[in-house]
Amino acid sequence: MNGNFVYANPTKLYFGDEAQKNLAKALSGFGKKVLFTYGGGSIKHNGVYDDVMASLKAAGKEVIELPGVMSNPTVDKLNEGRRIARENNVDFILAVGGGSVIDYAKAVSVSAWYDGDAWERFWVKQDDPLKGERIIPVGAVLTMAGTGSEMNGGSVITNHAANMKIGKVFGEEVMPKFAVLNPRYTFSLPHRQMVAGIFDTMSHIMEQYFSGDDDSTSDYLAEGLMRSVIASSLVAVKEPENYEARSNLMWSSTWALNTLIGEGKSQDWMVHMIGHAIGAYTNATHGMTLSGISVAYYRHVMKHAIGRFARFARVVWAIPTDGKTDEQLASEGIDALATWIKTIGAASEITSLGVTPDMLEGIADATIILDAGYEKLTRQEIIEILRASL
């Protein structure tokens, strides 16, 4: 393991098919007024809403509801939540849904009591809250596996007026205090959303894995998680209510992005940066933007890390090595990734997400270019990757 790091994660997890029975107790340690935020209302049809309301009642909470959080939470929705949280002087925010709802809750929590432009400060400038600034604690009940937002400080917000979608990773003080993970709560998800979450999980792992060239324990953990995601996904797409497969996917998703497997790694995240820019232009489902460009991106950067990509092929995809060069193995590993994307039904090209050739330059301009991974991309290289993904 190279580098020096400090690892801490304050989120307490309740996992399993009876995990929701812990919610009232988990809530009891926080104040009386709870802002209960969720998405489009599907939780009112699958029983989750009733479970949560029963727990809130059992914990003696006063509930203020904030529904309607969209799949790519916007600045306007954030400002609405800030206003409601502040006007009601809420003590706690309970996010019930997938990553977008949990991201949104964290965004409201850190910005509700800030008087200025929260978007500019926290997302554009990437500032952190100052010591002593009021942050409303957050808890989560997860209904979609994929983002890992239930156990990290990440929060992605979209500004359609600026054609920008930006993620901010806050510190421990913004991470959820607890998260309830019942795999059965994910059974009612539409197939496409399940698949998007599966690829989002895989992409999180690859973003961390494809960096560095040392013998890192983090990479061994990442390889195990990727193999689990692949195996469970092939079951889940055929049997969406297979508890073992869905529980493995939920658990893998959480560990893919709770910062553990990134320790000691330089990390990459350019697939996410390009995916965010696509999402800002098209409002496409996040996981699908990642699957749509990953193959082209990894083919583009493969030459800088042939050994790592060959290892990916051998260990993750179990591709036979007999008589093959590392270059051949590396290419076959990316071929296997491309085949798996099609097998599970994720997007394999970005035209299906609404991207047209005339958008490519604008998407490139909206892409935040990071100096990480194996190569710092130029604007022209981003356009080439996008064009190869059409």
Coordinates of C-alpha atoms in Angstrom, one line a residue:
M1 CA 0.0 0.0 0.0
N2 CA 1.5 3.3 -1.1
G3 CA 0.7 6.7 0.5
N4 CA -0.6 7.8 3.9
F5 CA -4.2 8.0 4.7
V6 CA -6.8 8.3 7.5
Y7 CA -9.8 6.1 7.3
A8 CA -13.0 6.8 9.2
N9 CA -16.7 6.1 8.4
P10 CA -19.3 7.2 11.0
T11 CA -22.4 5.7 9.2
K12 CA -24.1 2.9 11.1
L13 CA -25.7 0.3 8.8
Y14 CA -28.8 -1.9 9.5
F15 CA -28.8 -4.6 6.8
G16 CA -31.2 -7.5 6.0
D17 CA -34.8 -8.3 5.3
E18 CA -35.9 -7.0 8.7
A19 CA -33.6 -4.0 8.7
Q20 CA -36.5 -1.6 8.8
K21 CA -37.4 -2.8 12.3
N22 CA -34.4 -0.8 13.5
L23 CA -35.6 2.6 12.1
A24 CA -37.6 3.8 15.1
K25 CA -34.7 3.1 17.4
A26 CA -32.2 4.8 15.1
L27 CA -34.4 7.9 14.9
S28 CA -34.7 8.1 18.7
G29 CA -31.3 9.7 19.1
F30 CA -32.2 12.8 17.1
G31 CA -34.5 15.8 17.5
K32 CA -38.3 15.9 17.2
K33 CA -38.8 17.6 13.8
V34 CA -38.0 15.3 10.8
L35 CA -37.9 16.3 7.2
F36 CA -39.0 13.2 5.3
T37 CA -37.9 13.5 1.7
Y38 CA -38.4 11.0 -1.1
G39 CA -38.9 10.8 -4.9
G40 CA -41.8 10.4 -7.2
G41 CA -44.1 8.5 -4.9
S42 CA -43.4 4.8 -5.7
I43 CA -42.7 4.2 -2.0
K44 CA -46.4 4.8 -1.4
H45 CA -47.3 1.8 -3.6
N46 CA -44.7 -0.7 -2.4
G47 CA -45.2 -0.4 1.3
V48 CA -42.0 1.4 2.2
Y49 CA -43.8 4.7 2.9
D50 CA -46.1 3.0 5.4
D51 CA -43.1 1.3 7.1
V52 CA -41.3 4.5 7.5
M53 CA -44.3 6.5 8.7
A54 CA -45.0 3.8 11.3
S55 CA -41.4 4.1 12.5
L56 CA -41.5 7.9 12.6
K57 CA -44.7 7.7 14.7
A58 CA -43.3 5.1 17.0
A59 CA -40.3 7.4 17.6
G60 CA -42.6 10.3 18.4
K61 CA -41.5 12.5 15.5
E62 CA -43.2 15.5 14.0
V63 CA -43.0 14.9 10.2
I64 CA -42.6 17.5 7.4
E65 CA -42.8 15.8 4.0
L66 CA -40.7 16.8 1.0
P67 CA -41.6 14.6 -2.0
G68 CA -40.6 15.0 -5.7
V69 CA -36.9 14.6 -5.6
M70 CA -35.9 13.8 -9.2
S71 CA -33.3 11.4 -10.5
N72 CA -30.8 14.3 -11.1
P73 CA -31.6 16.7 -8.2
T74 CA -31.6 20.3 -9.4
V75 CA -30.5 23.6 -7.9
D76 CA -34.1 24.7 -7.9
K77 CA -35.2 21.6 -5.9
L78 CA -32.2 22.1 -3.6
N79 CA -33.3 25.7 -2.9
E80 CA -36.9 24.5 -2.2
G81 CA -35.5 22.0 0.3
R82 CA -33.3 24.6 2.0
R83 CA -36.3 26.9 2.4
I84 CA -38.5 24.2 3.9
A85 CA -35.9 22.9 6.2
R86 CA -35.1 26.4 7.5
E87 CA -38.7 27.6 7.8
N88 CA -39.6 24.5 9.9
N89 CA -36.3 24.5 11.8
V90 CA -36.0 20.7 11.3
D91 CA -33.7 18.7 13.5
F92 CA -33.2 15.8 11.2
I93 CA -33.5 14.8 7.5
L94 CA -34.6 11.3 6.6
A95 CA -34.0 10.4 2.9
V96 CA -36.0 7.4 1.6
G97 CA -35.0 6.4 -1.9
G98 CA -32.0 5.8 -4.1
G99 CA -28.8 7.8 -4.4
S100 CA -30.4 10.9 -5.8
V101 CA -32.7 11.3 -2.8
I102 CA -29.8 10.7 -0.4
D103 CA -27.5 13.1 -2.3
Y104 CA -30.3 15.7 -2.1
A105 CA -30.7 15.3 1.6
K106 CA -27.0 15.8 2.2
A107 CA -27.1 18.9 0.0
V108 CA -30.0 20.4 2.0
S109 CA -28.4 19.4 5.3
V110 CA -25.2 21.3 4.6
S111 CA -26.7 24.4 2.9
A112 CA -30.1 25.0 4.6
W113 CA -28.6 27.5 7.1
Y114 CA -26.2 29.1 4.6
D115 CA -27.4 32.6 3.5
G116 CA -25.6 32.7 0.2
D117 CA -25.6 30.9 -3.1
A118 CA -25.1 27.3 -2.0
W119 CA -24.5 26.0 -5.6
E120 CA -21.7 28.5 -6.2
R121 CA -20.0 27.8 -2.8
F122 CA -20.3 24.1 -2.3
W123 CA -20.4 22.7 -5.8
V124 CA -18.7 25.2 -8.1
K125 CA -16.0 26.3 -5.7
Q126 CA -16.0 23.0 -3.8
D127 CA -15.8 24.7 -0.4
D128 CA -16.4 22.8 2.8
P129 CA -18.6 24.0 5.6
L130 CA -16.7 25.9 8.3
K131 CA -16.4 24.7 11.8
G132 CA -19.4 25.8 13.7
E133 CA -21.7 26.1 10.7
R134 CA -25.0 24.4 11.3
I135 CA -25.4 21.0 9.5
I136 CA -28.7 19.1 9.8
P137 CA -28.0 15.4 10.4
V138 CA -29.2 12.9 7.8
G139 CA -30.4 9.3 7.9
A140 CA -31.3 7.1 4.9
V141 CA -33.6 4.2 4.0
L142 CA -32.2 2.8 0.8
T143 CA -34.6 1.6 -2.0
M144 CA -32.1 1.4 -4.9
A145 CA -28.6 0.0 -4.9
G146 CA -25.9 1.7 -6.9
T147 CA -24.6 5.0 -5.8
G148 CA -23.2 4.2 -2.3
S149 CA -24.6 7.5 -1.2
E150 CA -25.9 5.9 2.0
M151 CA -22.4 5.5 3.4
N152 CA -20.4 8.4 2.0
G153 CA -20.3 12.2 1.9
G154 CA -21.0 12.6 -1.8
S155 CA -23.7 14.9 -3.2
V156 CA -24.3 15.5 -6.9
I157 CA -26.5 18.5 -8.0
T158 CA -27.5 19.5 -11.5
N159 CA -27.8 23.1 -12.8
H160 CA -29.6 22.9 -16.1
A161 CA -29.3 26.7 -16.7
A162 CA -25.5 26.3 -16.7
N163 CA -25.5 22.8 -18.3
M164 CA -23.5 21.5 -15.4
K165 CA -23.8 18.5 -13.1
I166 CA -21.2 18.6 -10.3
G167 CA -20.5 16.3 -7.4
K168 CA -19.1 17.4 -4.1
V169 CA -17.7 15.0 -1.5
F170 CA -18.2 16.3 2.0
G171 CA -16.5 15.1 5.1
E172 CA -17.7 12.9 8.0
E173 CA -19.9 15.6 9.4
V174 CA -22.3 15.3 6.4
M175 CA -22.3 11.5 6.0
P176 CA -25.5 9.8 7.0
K177 CA -25.7 9.0 10.7
F178 CA -27.3 5.7 9.8
A179 CA -28.7 3.8 6.8
V180 CA -31.3 1.1 6.6
L181 CA -30.6 -1.5 3.9
N182 CA -33.4 -4.0 3.2
P183 CA -32.7 -5.7 -0.1
R184 CA -36.4 -6.5 -0.5
Y185 CA -37.1 -2.7 -0.8
T186 CA -35.3 -2.8 -4.1
F187 CA -37.5 -5.5 -5.7
S188 CA -40.1 -3.1 -7.1
L189 CA -37.5 -1.1 -9.0
P190 CA -38.1 -1.0 -12.8
H191 CA -35.6 -3.3 -14.6
R192 CA -33.8 -0.3 -16.2
Q193 CA -33.2 1.3 -12.9
M194 CA -31.9 -1.9 -11.4
V195 CA -29.4 -2.3 -14.3
A196 CA -28.3 1.4 -14.0
G197 CA -27.5 0.8 -10.4
I198 CA -25.6 -2.3 -11.1
F199 CA -23.4 -0.5 -13.6
D200 CA -23.0 2.5 -11.3
T201 CA -21.6 0.1 -8.7
M202 CA -19.2 -1.4 -11.2
S203 CA -18.1 2.0 -12.4
H204 CA -17.3 3.2 -8.9
I205 CA -15.0 0.2 -8.4
M206 CA -13.3 0.6 -11.8
E207 CA -12.7 4.4 -11.2
Q208 CA -10.7 3.4 -8.1
Y209 CA -9.1 0.3 -9.5
F210 CA -7.7 1.8 -12.7
S211 CA -5.1 3.9 -11.0
G212 CA -1.7 3.3 -9.6
D213 CA 0.5 0.3 -10.3
D214 CA 1.6 -0.9 -6.9
D215 CA 0.5 -4.1 -5.2
S216 CA -2.3 -2.7 -3.2
T217 CA -4.7 -4.5 -0.8
S218 CA -7.4 -2.1 -2.1
D219 CA -7.1 -3.6 -5.6
Y220 CA -7.6 -7.1 -4.2
L221 CA -10.8 -5.9 -2.4
A222 CA -11.9 -4.2 -5.6
E223 CA -11.4 -7.4 -7.7
G224 CA -13.5 -9.4 -5.3
L225 CA -16.3 -6.8 -5.4
M226 CA -16.3 -6.7 -9.2
R227 CA -16.5 -10.5 -9.4
S228 CA -19.5 -10.4 -7.0
V229 CA -21.3 -7.7 -9.0
I230 CA -20.8 -9.6 -12.2
A231 CA -22.0 -12.9 -10.9
S232 CA -25.0 -11.4 -9.0
S233 CA -26.0 -9.2 -11.9
L234 CA -26.4 -12.2 -14.2
V235 CA -28.8 -13.8 -11.8
A236 CA -30.7 -10.6 -10.9
V237 CA -31.5 -9.6 -14.5
K238 CA -33.2 -13.0 -15.0
E239 CA -34.6 -13.3 -11.4
P240 CA -35.2 -9.7 -10.1
E241 CA -36.6 -11.1 -6.8
N242 CA -33.7 -13.4 -6.1
Y243 CA -32.9 -12.3 -2.6
E244 CA -29.3 -13.6 -2.5
A245 CA -28.4 -11.8 -5.8
R246 CA -30.1 -8.5 -4.8
S247 CA -28.7 -8.5 -1.3
N248 CA -25.2 -9.1 -2.7
L249 CA -25.7 -6.2 -5.2
M250 CA -26.9 -3.9 -2.4
W251 CA -23.9 -4.8 -0.1
S252 CA -21.4 -4.5 -3.0
S253 CA -22.8 -1.1 -3.9
T254 CA -22.3 0.2 -0.4
W255 CA -18.7 -1.0 -0.2
A256 CA -17.9 0.1 -3.6
L257 CA -18.1 3.8 -2.6
N258 CA -17.8 4.1 1.2
T259 CA -14.1 5.1 0.6
L260 CA -12.6 1.8 1.8
I261 CA -11.3 0.5 -1.5
G262 CA -10.0 3.9 -2.6
E263 CA -7.5 4.1 0.3
G264 CA -3.9 4.4 -1.0
K265 CA -5.2 4.9 -4.5
S266 CA -4.8 8.0 -6.7
Q267 CA -8.2 7.1 -8.3
D268 CA -9.5 8.3 -11.7
W269 CA -13.2 9.4 -11.9
M270 CA -13.1 10.7 -15.5
V271 CA -15.8 8.3 -16.6
H272 CA -18.0 10.0 -14.0
M273 CA -16.9 13.5 -15.1
I274 CA -17.9 12.8 -18.7
G275 CA -21.1 11.0 -17.6
H276 CA -22.1 14.0 -15.4
A277 CA -21.7 16.3 -18.4
I278 CA -23.8 14.0 -20.5
G279 CA -26.5 14.0 -17.8
A280 CA -26.4 17.8 -17.6
Y281 CA -27.3 17.9 -21.3
T282 CA -29.7 15.0 -21.6
N283 CA -31.0 14.3 -18.0
A284 CA -30.2 10.7 -18.8
T285 CA -30.0 8.1 -16.1
H286 CA -26.6 8.3 -14.4
G287 CA -25.6 4.7 -14.5
M288 CA -26.5 4.5 -18.2
T289 CA -24.3 7.5 -19.0
L290 CA -21.4 5.6 -17.4
S291 CA -22.0 2.4 -19.3
G292 CA -22.4 4.3 -22.5
I293 CA -18.8 5.7 -22.4
S294 CA -16.8 3.3 -20.3
V295 CA -15.7 1.0 -23.1
A296 CA -14.5 3.8 -25.3
Y297 CA -12.8 5.5 -22.3
Y298 CA -10.9 2.4 -21.2
R299 CA -9.8 1.5 -24.7
H300 CA -8.4 5.1 -24.9
V301 CA -6.4 4.9 -21.7
M302 CA -5.5 1.2 -21.8
K303 CA -2.1 1.9 -23.4
H304 CA -0.9 3.7 -20.3
A305 CA -1.5 0.7 -18.0
I306 CA -1.3 -2.5 -20.0
G307 CA -0.4 -4.5 -16.9
R308 CA -3.4 -3.4 -14.9
F309 CA -5.8 -4.0 -17.7
A310 CA -4.3 -7.5 -18.3
R311 CA -4.8 -8.2 -14.6
F312 CA -8.4 -7.0 -14.9
A313 CA -8.9 -9.6 -17.7
R314 CA -7.2 -12.5 -15.8
V315 CA -8.7 -11.9 -12.3
V316 CA -12.0 -10.3 -12.9
W317 CA -13.1 -12.0 -16.1
A318 CA -11.1 -15.2 -15.8
I319 CA -9.8 -14.9 -19.3
P320 CA -7.3 -17.7 -20.2
T321 CA -3.7 -16.4 -20.6
D322 CA -2.1 -19.2 -22.6
G323 CA 0.0 -17.8 -25.4
K324 CA -1.4 -14.2 -25.1
T325 CA 0.5 -11.0 -24.7
D326 CA -0.5 -8.6 -22.0
E327 CA -1.8 -6.3 -24.8
Q328 CA -4.1 -9.1 -26.0
L329 CA -5.3 -9.8 -22.6
A330 CA -6.0 -6.2 -21.8
S331 CA -8.0 -5.8 -25.0
E332 CA -10.0 -9.0 -24.2
G333 CA -10.8 -7.7 -20.8
I334 CA -12.4 -4.6 -22.2
D335 CA -14.2 -6.8 -24.7
A336 CA -15.6 -8.8 -21.8
L337 CA -16.8 -5.6 -20.1
A338 CA -18.5 -4.6 -23.4
T339 CA -20.3 -8.0 -23.6
W340 CA -21.4 -7.8 -20.0
I341 CA -22.9 -4.3 -20.5
K342 CA -25.0 -5.7 -23.4
T343 CA -25.9 -8.8 -21.5
I344 CA -27.4 -7.0 -18.5
G345 CA -29.1 -4.4 -20.7
A346 CA -27.1 -1.3 -19.8
A347 CA -26.6 1.4 -22.4
S348 CA -23.7 0.5 -24.8
E349 CA -23.8 3.7 -26.7
I350 CA -24.8 7.3 -25.8
T351 CA -27.1 8.0 -28.8
S352 CA -29.7 5.9 -27.0
L353 CA -29.5 8.4 -24.1
G354 CA -30.3 11.4 -26.3
V355 CA -26.8 12.5 -27.3
T356 CA -26.5 13.8 -30.8
P357 CA -23.2 14.7 -32.7
D358 CA -23.9 18.4 -32.4
M359 CA -23.8 18.1 -28.6
L360 CA -20.3 16.7 -28.3
E361 CA -18.3 19.9 -28.1
G362 CA -20.7 21.3 -25.5
I363 CA -20.5 18.1 -23.4
A364 CA -16.7 18.3 -23.6
D365 CA -16.8 21.9 -22.4
A366 CA -19.0 20.9 -19.5
T367 CA -16.7 18.1 -18.5
I368 CA -14.5 18.7 -15.5
I369 CA -11.0 17.5 -16.4
L370 CA -9.2 15.8 -13.5
D371 CA -5.4 15.2 -13.2
A372 CA -5.7 11.7 -12.0
G373 CA -5.9 8.1 -13.3
Y374 CA -3.5 7.2 -16.0
E375 CA -3.8 10.2 -18.2
K376 CA -5.0 13.8 -18.0
L377 CA -7.3 14.1 -21.0
T378 CA -7.4 17.1 -23.3
R379 CA -10.7 18.5 -24.6
Q380 CA -10.1 17.0 -28.0
E381 CA -9.6 13.5 -26.4
I382 CA -12.9 13.8 -24.6
I383 CA -14.6 14.6 -27.9
E384 CA -12.9 11.6 -29.5
I385 CA -14.1 9.3 -26.6
L386 CA -17.7 10.7 -27.0
R387 CA -17.6 10.2 -30.7
A388 CA -16.5 6.6 -30.3
S389 CA -19.4 6.1 -27.9
L390 CA -22.1 7.2 -30.3

